[in-house]
């Protein structure tokens, strides 16, 4: 099982390319994580394809949709929710209504993304997205599950399961048959605890160089006739983005995802390549609104360009 | 085990010296990776493999690359390099003797001081061009003056061989490491139940069930979250210039700490009328002091300034102006702490000492203890 980073599925079918390109370093890091079974922590500026990496791994390893688990972390996420939750309120209500199924716990247990990945008998891929959004102790609460690749439903320990439950595969401790490939992304908004970091491998996805950027855009965007877009136009668009990124000191400089959105818009409205060429002021560029997310950044770019036009 | 038989172990110890939180498991991971063909064949591949396994931020990756430059200089000949790489591979084929310690995580928690054997071998090694022992630079950078005599007695390195663009990375040599900062900030807590109602309120639920006669719905309450606020005022320019990297690391770690709000202002020597929201301190960055302090009531204010200790003279005027400013902070009901990057023994007879005495401010030197004490003061607790 090896990740090649070329976007091709295991059978090498060129018609099913997943448009994601991994550099040699990233490829090695992913393969180390697969081989040694540690989670891979991926950091990097927003919009550089951290989340998409997991998708591309699932695609290349031929892991079907139902074995690709995504856990999008929110500030209220708790570690155990990712493993399993128990709807005790529903059980209590059922019990008060005299429902028979309230006699046992299992109908109320729901597995979270990590629980499903560890429970799944087949090879799975798990994405834990934006782990830095969660509470301070969140990553530490996952150590055992990530280390040993197993989890226990504490509430079922010592409980005698019915025959039906055993038949349905219920047990108190689940041990992963196939270690899932675990990709964890972080935007570095908060520091992560050392104990957690120690268990992860680490890779920093940097903003791509120009040639790679051209490849990425071309692979991600198809024009109206489902053909690759005009290469002149893509190149001009990439050049403009790189120009804005040179400014520095922007709160959110346009990244790969903004670039792709922008090129999609340009293609949709069939903007001529010539309109993107040269040292244009921001407001002279078509659909510039797709590029910046903060008023402050916008006024900074305009200020700079304003000065330029006066010279 | 000598260094010749386990070069990877040498790198591993060097990183632990630099407070990288690495344990036996990390070392074994590297051996396992090599035995499966990762990091084999070239210097770049080996460095990359170790970086991926052992460094957890771009910053640490850079530090790691530099440490590796000392152990395995890029200027090595083909033959030396391949000897080294072979030794690494051999190292990975004999991990049996340490496998027993696989589960011992006790060793992992706190990196201890370097193992003696590692140091001796460094002394014995012939200095090579571009080979700058990392130990050599430590005494010059040690703000807390804890350097032991053995470190100073080391032979001087061949300075002329330093590459012109040699990049000096002192991050690992800060008086307080980033990891320590991270730990200290965790103590700056003011827990309050605020925000979305997501946590089950058991007494509330029982109370409601009792009133309604049947449990219809659980009662929820907001989770306890850290509501501590921190205002950092950094002295910029002049005598503070040499400490910029030190203070910036602290600002950065505070911003990443899990506080409700961290705001940073800058000033030069003493804030008189304005605070600046950018270290450039131009006019457009200025805010009136009262405005800047406006809605921070009850928060902690951390002042990062040498208080005139770096210049070493006594400026009564500055003492008075500082006293006035500190009075203003206290009137705004702020908890004040002061960290001074100049070591305490150099405050004697300077403006800093007078400020500390006259203004009754808890000024501490910038080290681990000082930061812990400052965090206590910021929470409004005496020590």
XYZ file of C-alpha atoms in Angstrom:
694
model
C 0.000 0.000 0.000
C 1.773 3.081 -1.192
C 0.743 6.649 -1.786
C 2.166 8.037 -5.007
C 0.731 11.539 -4.933
C -0.204 11.495 -8.622
C -3.965 11.395 -8.113
C -4.466 8.051 -9.855
C -6.677 5.333 -8.350
C -5.093 1.903 -7.597
C -6.000 0.533 -11.059
C -4.222 3.493 -12.666
C -7.358 4.553 -14.559
C -6.408 7.922 -16.061
C -10.057 8.904 -16.392
C -10.457 8.990 -12.644
C -7.628 11.311 -11.653
C -8.116 13.134 -8.390
C -6.722 16.621 -8.946
C -4.237 16.767 -6.093
C -0.480 16.813 -6.427
C 1.778 15.910 -3.540
C 5.443 16.915 -3.493
C 8.074 14.279 -2.862
C 8.346 15.276 0.775
C 4.648 15.092 1.440
C 4.483 11.762 -0.361
C 7.215 10.313 1.860
C 5.582 11.696 4.984
C 2.252 10.091 4.058
C 3.925 6.763 3.341
C 5.757 6.871 6.664
C 2.451 7.487 8.409
C 0.858 4.579 6.534
C 3.770 2.215 7.207
C 4.410 3.034 10.853
C 0.785 3.673 11.726
C 1.175 7.112 13.282
C -1.189 9.959 12.504
C 0.196 12.611 10.159
C -0.241 16.172 11.382
C -0.410 18.618 8.487
C -0.001 22.322 8.954
C 0.266 25.160 6.480
C -1.360 28.405 5.419
C -5.141 28.230 4.899
C -6.248 27.211 1.431
C -3.207 25.107 0.591
C -4.963 21.784 0.388
C -4.488 20.316 3.860
C -7.986 18.886 3.979
C -7.896 17.683 0.391
C -4.837 15.581 1.161
C -6.941 13.033 3.058
C -9.360 12.823 0.155
C -6.523 12.224 -2.271
C -5.085 9.460 -0.077
C -8.463 7.730 0.115
C -8.747 7.995 -3.667
C -5.276 6.642 -4.405
C -5.510 3.784 -1.917
C -8.898 2.885 -3.350
C -10.695 3.375 -0.061
C -14.418 3.647 -0.831
C -16.522 6.572 0.354
C -18.058 4.549 3.207
C -14.628 3.884 4.703
C -13.431 7.469 4.426
C -14.365 9.146 7.681
C -14.300 12.873 8.258
C -14.342 14.491 11.620
C -14.679 18.249 11.360
C -13.730 19.702 14.703
C -15.741 22.522 16.252
C -14.963 24.542 19.344
C -17.518 22.471 21.235
C -16.228 19.099 19.996
C -15.372 16.603 22.701
C -12.948 13.777 22.174
C -15.409 11.067 23.135
C -17.982 12.314 20.629
C -15.606 11.277 17.877
C -15.551 7.746 19.229
C -19.133 7.199 20.322
C -22.089 8.984 21.874
C -25.008 7.597 23.793
C -28.404 9.234 23.519
C -29.321 8.794 27.180
C -32.090 11.355 27.030
C -33.872 9.341 24.369
C -33.443 6.191 26.440
C -34.873 7.882 29.490
C -37.843 9.147 27.495
C -38.385 5.668 26.026
C -38.200 4.148 29.498
C -40.787 6.573 30.790
C -43.038 5.654 27.880
C -42.559 1.990 28.709
C -40.763 1.136 25.473
C -39.149 -2.300 25.517
C -35.989 -1.327 23.666
C -35.003 0.953 26.540
C -34.071 -2.260 28.407
C -30.681 -2.337 26.692
C -28.183 0.374 25.964
C -27.006 -0.542 22.490
C -29.887 0.996 20.474
C -28.789 4.377 21.770
C -25.101 4.135 20.921
C -23.882 6.066 17.865
C -20.316 5.826 16.620
C -18.343 8.933 15.740
C -15.825 9.216 12.910
C -12.878 7.833 14.875
C -15.014 5.047 16.352
C -16.211 4.065 12.904
C -12.709 4.098 11.468
C -11.413 1.824 14.231
C -14.460 -0.420 14.030
C -14.410 -0.804 10.284
C -12.847 -4.103 9.292
C -11.582 -2.737 5.980
C -8.775 -0.276 5.345
C -10.064 3.179 6.182
C -8.887 6.768 6.035
C -9.756 9.201 8.805
C -9.552 12.959 8.494
C -9.519 14.969 11.724
C -9.958 18.454 10.362
C -8.805 21.623 12.152
C -7.976 20.032 15.465
C -6.733 23.363 16.806
C -10.319 24.602 16.978
C -11.136 22.301 19.867
C -10.687 22.761 23.572
C -7.227 22.640 25.098
C -7.474 19.072 26.419
C -9.160 17.619 23.374
C -6.071 16.160 21.661
C -4.839 14.654 24.923
C -8.109 12.797 25.348
C -7.453 10.914 22.112
C -4.004 9.570 22.958
C -4.962 6.018 23.776
C -7.205 5.591 20.757
C -4.568 6.982 18.405
C -1.772 4.954 20.017
C -3.352 1.559 20.389
C -5.918 1.875 17.623
C -8.631 0.555 19.884
C -11.388 1.912 22.064
C -13.702 0.744 24.786
C -17.340 1.579 25.331
C -17.075 2.019 29.076
C -20.817 1.657 29.543
C -20.759 -1.859 28.065
C -17.901 -3.166 30.216
C -19.243 -5.923 32.419
C -22.647 -5.846 30.735
C -23.965 -9.186 29.528
C -24.959 -8.690 25.907
C -28.018 -10.413 24.452
C -27.635 -12.943 21.674
C -29.044 -10.498 19.136
C -26.545 -7.890 20.176
C -23.624 -10.269 19.828
C -24.954 -11.288 16.440
C -25.083 -7.635 15.448
C -21.404 -7.380 16.321
C -21.621 -5.497 19.593
C -18.699 -5.724 21.965
C -17.260 -3.510 24.667
C -13.784 -3.126 23.171
C -13.060 -2.664 19.504
C -9.595 -3.342 18.142
C -8.881 -2.084 14.641
C -8.218 -4.947 12.226
C -6.683 -2.547 9.743
C -4.974 0.522 11.131
C -6.732 3.512 9.616
C -4.604 6.132 7.880
C -5.121 9.217 10.039
C -4.588 12.719 8.692
C -4.914 15.595 11.134
C -4.953 19.204 9.995
C -4.246 22.304 12.044
C -4.329 25.987 11.200
C -1.970 26.741 14.054
C -4.502 28.990 15.758
C -3.643 27.391 19.053
C -0.728 25.353 20.291
C -1.227 21.612 20.585
C -0.132 19.679 23.677
C 3.296 18.027 23.562
C 2.049 14.565 24.444
C -0.181 14.663 21.406
C 2.454 16.112 19.063
C 4.853 13.375 20.050
C 2.607 10.728 18.575
C 2.141 12.456 15.250
C 4.374 12.753 12.268
C 4.540 16.235 10.925
C 4.504 17.902 7.534
C 4.215 21.558 6.619
C 2.505 22.217 3.291
C 3.917 25.444 1.959
C 2.345 27.648 -0.665
C 3.178 26.039 -4.028
C 5.676 27.455 -6.496
C 4.465 28.897 -9.773
C 4.828 25.777 -11.944
C 3.025 23.618 -9.412
C 0.341 26.242 -9.044
C -0.290 26.159 -12.790
C -0.645 22.380 -12.650
C -3.009 22.541 -9.711
C -5.280 25.112 -11.307
C -5.319 23.344 -14.666
C -6.199 20.036 -13.018
C -8.943 21.493 -10.847
C -10.700 23.657 -13.393
C -12.372 22.629 -16.598
C -13.920 25.112 -18.981
C -17.445 25.033 -20.377
C -16.634 22.344 -22.906
C -15.058 20.208 -20.169
C -11.654 20.989 -21.601
C -8.563 22.266 -19.859
C -8.702 26.043 -19.641
C -6.722 28.428 -21.835
C -3.176 28.150 -20.519
C -2.428 31.854 -21.156
C -5.352 32.844 -18.990
C -4.369 30.500 -16.177
C -0.831 31.764 -16.268
C -1.913 35.395 -16.066
C -4.223 34.596 -13.167
C -1.453 32.771 -11.305
C 0.941 35.657 -11.907
C -1.576 38.106 -10.479
C -2.080 35.979 -7.359
C 1.659 35.710 -6.800
C 1.887 39.486 -7.191
C -0.641 39.974 -4.410
C 1.101 37.450 -2.210
C 4.349 39.388 -2.544
C 2.771 42.302 -0.712
C 3.047 40.466 2.577
C 1.438 41.666 5.804
C -2.006 40.625 4.569
C -4.326 39.036 7.039
C -5.416 36.481 4.476
C -3.380 36.536 1.314
C -5.158 34.828 -1.592
C -4.136 31.164 -1.657
C -4.750 28.157 -3.873
C -8.433 27.872 -3.040
C -9.110 31.549 -3.821
C -7.155 31.186 -7.044
C -9.208 28.181 -8.158
C -12.469 29.955 -7.325
C -11.341 33.001 -9.231
C -10.329 31.059 -12.338
C -13.669 29.232 -12.259
C -15.479 32.558 -12.257
C -13.285 33.913 -15.039
C -14.027 30.838 -17.141
C -17.715 30.983 -16.435
C -17.932 34.560 -17.704
C -15.494 33.825 -20.513
C -13.078 36.591 -19.647
C -10.368 37.088 -22.272
C -6.819 36.287 -21.174
C -5.652 39.763 -22.154
C -7.773 41.348 -19.441
C -5.585 39.708 -16.801
C -2.179 40.590 -18.189
C 0.299 43.110 -16.885
C 0.644 45.231 -13.773
C -3.029 45.973 -13.349
C -4.586 47.731 -10.406
C -6.749 45.448 -8.345
C -10.013 47.129 -9.304
C -9.139 46.829 -12.979
C -9.016 43.057 -12.693
C -12.239 41.247 -13.500
C -14.014 39.701 -10.502
C -11.330 40.773 -8.053
C -13.923 40.394 -5.307
C -13.149 36.659 -5.153
C -9.637 37.265 -3.874
C -9.731 39.059 -0.544
C -11.542 38.272 2.664
C -10.788 41.296 4.795
C -11.581 44.948 4.320
C -8.153 45.758 5.767
C -6.360 43.643 3.159
C -8.423 45.175 0.403
C -7.653 48.728 1.425
C -3.992 47.868 1.786
C -3.791 46.474 -1.726
C -5.695 49.451 -3.101
C -3.466 51.862 -1.273
C -0.380 50.264 -2.784
C -1.863 50.199 -6.245
C -3.078 53.764 -5.891
C 0.477 54.852 -5.240
C 1.659 52.899 -8.222
C -0.771 54.544 -10.614
C 0.326 58.020 -9.534
C 3.964 57.414 -10.401
C 27.038 2.629 22.700
C 29.504 4.948 21.081
C 28.666 7.562 18.531
C 30.322 5.663 15.747
C 27.917 2.789 16.101
C 24.800 4.955 16.433
C 25.008 8.320 14.763
C 21.259 8.722 14.869
C 21.370 8.455 18.629
C 23.745 11.398 18.696
C 21.272 13.536 16.781
C 18.567 12.339 19.117
C 20.497 13.423 22.222
C 21.329 16.778 20.682
C 17.640 17.426 20.148
C 16.817 16.459 23.705
C 19.458 18.920 24.853
C 17.513 21.528 22.989
C 14.390 20.576 24.901
C 12.734 18.700 22.046
C 10.293 16.443 23.887
C 11.562 13.204 22.394
C 11.398 9.830 24.067
C 12.550 6.303 23.385
C 9.495 5.717 21.230
C 10.537 8.492 18.841
C 14.000 7.013 18.485
C 12.591 3.556 17.843
C 10.196 5.036 15.306
C 13.151 6.396 13.384
C 14.868 3.014 13.439
C 11.680 1.354 12.252
C 11.339 3.908 9.472
C 14.890 3.259 8.297
C 14.455 -0.486 8.408
C 11.486 -0.023 6.088
C 13.522 1.978 3.647
C 12.643 5.541 4.630
C 15.403 8.111 4.957
C 17.936 5.804 3.338
C 20.404 6.572 0.570
C 21.124 10.259 0.877
C 21.685 12.966 3.446
C 18.525 14.802 2.327
C 16.336 11.767 2.738
C 17.718 11.035 6.180
C 17.224 14.622 7.343
C 13.717 14.695 5.939
C 12.733 11.455 7.619
C 13.967 12.634 11.009
C 12.270 16.006 10.568
C 8.960 14.370 9.843
C 9.227 12.120 12.871
C 10.849 14.420 15.379
C 10.046 18.049 14.588
C 6.520 19.343 15.007
C 6.616 22.838 13.517
C 8.441 24.610 10.692
C 10.481 26.282 13.402
C 11.558 22.977 14.913
C 12.268 21.590 11.461
C 14.657 24.453 10.828
C 16.363 23.916 14.176
C 16.667 20.268 13.381
C 18.268 20.915 9.999
C 20.840 23.096 11.719
C 21.652 20.533 14.363
C 22.101 18.000 11.646
C 24.444 20.347 9.848
C 26.752 20.099 12.859
C 26.597 16.346 13.077
C 26.795 15.682 9.377
C 28.226 18.731 7.588
C 27.133 18.995 3.946
C 30.816 19.423 3.062
C 31.587 15.781 3.878
C 33.181 13.709 1.150
C 31.198 10.996 -0.607
C 33.094 8.330 1.274
C 32.530 9.826 4.724
C 28.892 10.363 3.920
C 28.282 6.827 2.800
C 30.112 5.524 5.878
C 27.794 7.568 8.021
C 24.672 6.461 6.195
C 25.790 2.844 6.449
C 26.283 3.252 10.173
C 22.755 4.637 10.434
C 21.377 1.672 8.570
C 23.316 -0.708 10.763
C 21.951 1.084 13.789
C 18.436 0.310 12.661
C 19.153 -3.364 12.260
C 20.014 -3.840 15.934
C 17.188 -2.249 17.842
C 16.511 -5.450 19.784
C 18.487 -4.428 22.838
C 16.280 -1.415 23.472
C 13.001 -2.947 22.471
C 12.311 -3.837 26.061
C 12.040 -0.176 26.927
C 9.402 0.324 24.298
C 6.650 0.818 26.771
C 8.584 2.922 29.235
C 7.175 6.326 28.788
C 8.527 7.666 32.058
C 11.679 8.723 30.287
C 9.683 10.621 27.750
C 8.090 13.386 29.735
C 10.949 15.721 30.507
C 14.118 15.892 28.511
C 16.988 15.631 30.935
C 20.357 17.251 30.611
C 22.571 15.718 27.948
C 24.004 12.314 28.509
C 27.649 12.624 29.429
C 28.989 10.203 26.865
C 27.608 12.314 24.047
C 29.564 15.294 25.242
C 32.879 13.544 25.682
C 32.847 12.206 22.204
C 32.294 15.704 20.927
C 35.478 16.818 22.635
C 37.429 14.008 21.091
C 36.241 14.619 17.602
C 38.516 16.613 15.350
C 36.935 19.938 14.488
C 36.048 19.964 10.844
C 35.524 22.978 8.622
C 32.059 24.346 9.226
C 31.738 22.232 12.327
C 30.670 24.576 15.090
C 29.911 22.824 18.341
C 26.494 23.966 19.444
C 27.742 24.032 23.007
C 30.156 26.798 22.221
C 27.524 29.437 21.617
C 25.571 28.682 24.724
C 27.589 30.577 27.358
C 27.301 33.805 25.405
C 23.561 33.568 25.175
C 22.735 32.399 28.611
C 20.838 35.265 30.157
C 20.359 33.381 33.367
C 24.079 32.737 33.720
C 23.707 29.086 34.581
C 26.516 28.022 32.314
C 28.755 25.529 33.987
C 32.553 25.862 33.902
C 32.968 22.803 31.699
C 31.067 24.468 28.925
C 33.274 27.534 28.998
C 36.467 25.516 29.006
C 35.747 24.049 25.595
C 38.337 24.855 22.940
C 37.442 27.820 20.784
C 35.951 26.854 17.421
C 37.612 27.756 14.141
C 35.700 30.998 13.688
C 37.125 31.844 10.283
C 35.444 28.768 8.873
C 31.982 29.989 9.538
C 30.022 30.292 6.340
C 29.327 33.939 5.574
C 25.590 33.458 5.469
C 25.594 31.282 8.545
C 22.145 31.534 10.009
C 22.260 31.823 13.765
C 19.202 30.348 15.307
C 18.827 31.229 18.948
C 15.223 30.184 19.359
C 16.245 27.057 21.185
C 18.482 29.151 23.393
C 15.907 31.611 24.662
C 15.930 32.120 28.434
C 12.451 30.607 28.398
C 11.755 27.966 25.801
C 8.549 28.164 23.809
C 7.362 25.013 25.448
C 7.859 26.484 28.888
C 5.978 29.579 27.815
C 3.128 27.419 26.651
C 2.955 25.703 30.023
C 3.114 28.975 31.966
C 0.292 30.567 29.983
C -1.932 27.637 30.836
C -2.015 28.909 34.393
C -3.480 32.221 33.318
C -7.042 31.086 33.741
C -10.301 32.673 34.678
C -12.914 30.027 34.149
C -16.489 31.179 33.568
C -19.577 29.562 32.130
C -20.213 31.669 29.038
C -21.417 30.928 25.530
C -23.433 28.151 23.945
C -25.405 25.868 26.247
C -23.792 22.527 25.532
C -23.159 20.904 28.887
C -25.687 18.910 30.868
C -26.833 20.598 34.057
C -27.716 17.619 36.241
C -29.056 19.427 39.307
C -31.040 21.698 36.975
C -32.452 18.730 35.096
C -33.484 16.939 38.287
C -35.085 20.115 39.574
C -37.071 20.534 36.356
C -38.090 16.867 36.218
C -39.296 17.149 39.786
C -41.427 20.189 38.914
C -42.845 18.712 35.705
C -43.332 15.228 37.076
C -41.639 13.686 34.046
C -38.331 14.234 32.302
C -39.039 15.911 29.002
C -35.775 17.574 28.207
C -32.404 17.934 29.869
C -31.351 21.348 31.094
C -28.156 22.547 29.489
C -25.638 25.118 30.570
C -22.631 26.803 28.949
C -19.273 25.152 29.253
C -16.600 26.633 31.487
C -14.149 28.509 29.303
C -11.101 30.613 29.957
C -12.090 34.266 30.111
C -8.668 35.608 31.064
C -7.609 38.683 29.127
C -4.087 39.851 28.664
C -2.634 43.149 27.565
C 1.055 43.083 26.728
C 2.967 46.355 26.614
C 6.361 45.994 24.993
C 9.148 48.517 25.180
C 10.563 48.858 21.655
C 13.653 50.402 20.175
C 16.862 51.659 21.759
C 18.162 49.423 24.499
C 15.366 46.902 23.881
C 16.516 46.063 20.359
C 18.765 43.152 21.413
C 15.827 41.544 23.196
C 13.425 41.708 20.305
C 13.548 38.017 19.494
C 12.999 37.211 23.145
C 9.974 39.445 23.511
C 8.499 38.430 20.172
C 8.587 34.782 21.125
C 6.652 35.620 24.261
C 4.063 37.678 22.372
C 3.603 34.878 19.904
C 3.188 32.183 22.512
C 0.681 34.329 24.428
C -1.367 34.835 21.275
C -1.455 31.066 20.771
C -2.272 30.399 24.405
C -5.877 29.700 25.075
C -6.838 33.062 26.465
C -10.008 34.928 25.641
C -8.171 37.927 24.318
C -4.549 38.962 23.947
C -3.790 42.497 22.826
C -0.371 43.907 22.234
C 0.790 47.524 22.405
C 4.219 49.059 22.058
C 5.958 52.070 23.539
C 9.434 53.507 23.846
C 10.969 53.831 27.351
C 7.792 55.104 29.037
C 4.271 55.474 27.631
C 3.420 59.160 28.032
C 0.322 59.932 25.968
C 0.078 57.175 23.425
C 0.437 53.438 23.015
C 1.177 52.027 19.573
C -0.556 49.002 18.097
C 2.421 48.191 15.873
C 6.126 47.914 16.699
C 6.872 50.423 13.916
C 5.293 53.029 16.217
C 4.472 55.559 13.519
C 1.800 58.172 14.010
C -0.954 56.139 12.395
C -0.421 53.350 14.903
C -0.912 55.606 17.920
C -3.802 55.271 20.321
C -4.419 57.414 23.370
C -3.576 55.502 26.506
C -7.051 55.860 28.028
C -8.625 54.598 24.815
C -6.276 51.657 24.595
C -6.910 50.606 28.174
C -10.608 51.325 27.762
C -12.385 47.995 28.044
C -9.687 45.959 29.729
C -10.915 46.387 33.277
C -9.896 43.432 35.427
C -7.435 42.103 32.843
C -3.746 41.463 33.326
C -1.120 43.846 31.967
C 2.314 42.495 31.273
C 5.063 45.047 30.748
C 8.146 43.890 28.870
C 10.846 46.462 29.414
C 14.378 46.754 30.712
C 13.279 49.793 32.728
C 16.565 51.504 31.923
C 18.682 48.640 33.283
C 20.375 47.974 29.949
C 21.798 51.505 29.843
C 22.777 51.116 33.474
C 22.225 54.716 34.583
C 19.697 56.342 36.879
C 17.087 58.604 35.312
C 14.815 60.096 37.998
C 12.583 61.609 35.375
C 11.893 58.192 33.887
C 11.152 56.798 37.345
C 8.522 59.465 37.923
C 6.950 59.055 34.520
C 6.794 55.301 34.966
C 5.221 55.744 38.399
C 2.521 57.909 36.844
C 1.813 55.367 34.146
C 1.631 52.459 36.595
C -0.755 54.501 38.738
C -2.964 54.922 35.706
C -2.940 51.167 35.088
C -3.948 50.441 38.655
C -6.714 53.034 38.487
C -8.071 51.120 35.500
C -8.252 48.069 37.785
C -5.595 46.140 35.903
C -3.256 43.556 37.423
C 0.265 44.591 36.568
C 3.323 42.388 36.120
C 6.704 43.391 34.748
C 9.271 41.166 33.075
C 12.730 42.617 32.613
C 14.939 40.912 30.003
C 18.051 42.229 31.760
C 19.069 39.841 34.585
C 18.193 41.070 38.084
C 21.791 41.389 39.272
C 22.288 44.153 36.764
C 19.437 46.295 38.035
C 21.400 47.586 41.025
C 21.744 51.340 40.976
C 19.788 51.739 37.753
C 16.443 53.252 36.864
C 14.975 49.749 36.922
C 15.804 49.242 40.581
C 14.282 52.594 41.512
C 11.141 51.819 39.532
C 10.770 48.541 41.372
C 11.172 50.165 44.773
C 9.263 53.372 44.165
C 6.362 52.030 42.190
C 5.822 48.841 44.168
C 5.633 46.815 40.951
C 6.448 43.128 40.779
C 9.364 43.371 38.410
C 10.981 40.017 37.706
C 13.796 39.035 35.423
C 12.867 37.296 32.219
C 13.250 33.614 33.014
C 11.027 30.682 33.801
C 10.471 31.602 37.460
C 9.915 35.206 36.508
C 7.255 34.281 33.986
C 5.472 32.008 36.452
C 5.484 34.782 39.041
C 4.258 37.247 36.426
C 1.391 34.945 35.473
C 0.398 34.778 39.130
C 0.471 38.546 39.361
C -1.581 38.837 36.171
C -4.270 36.696 37.790
C -4.323 39.199 40.652
C -2.577 36.898 43.102
C 0.361 37.826 45.270
C 3.203 35.472 45.605
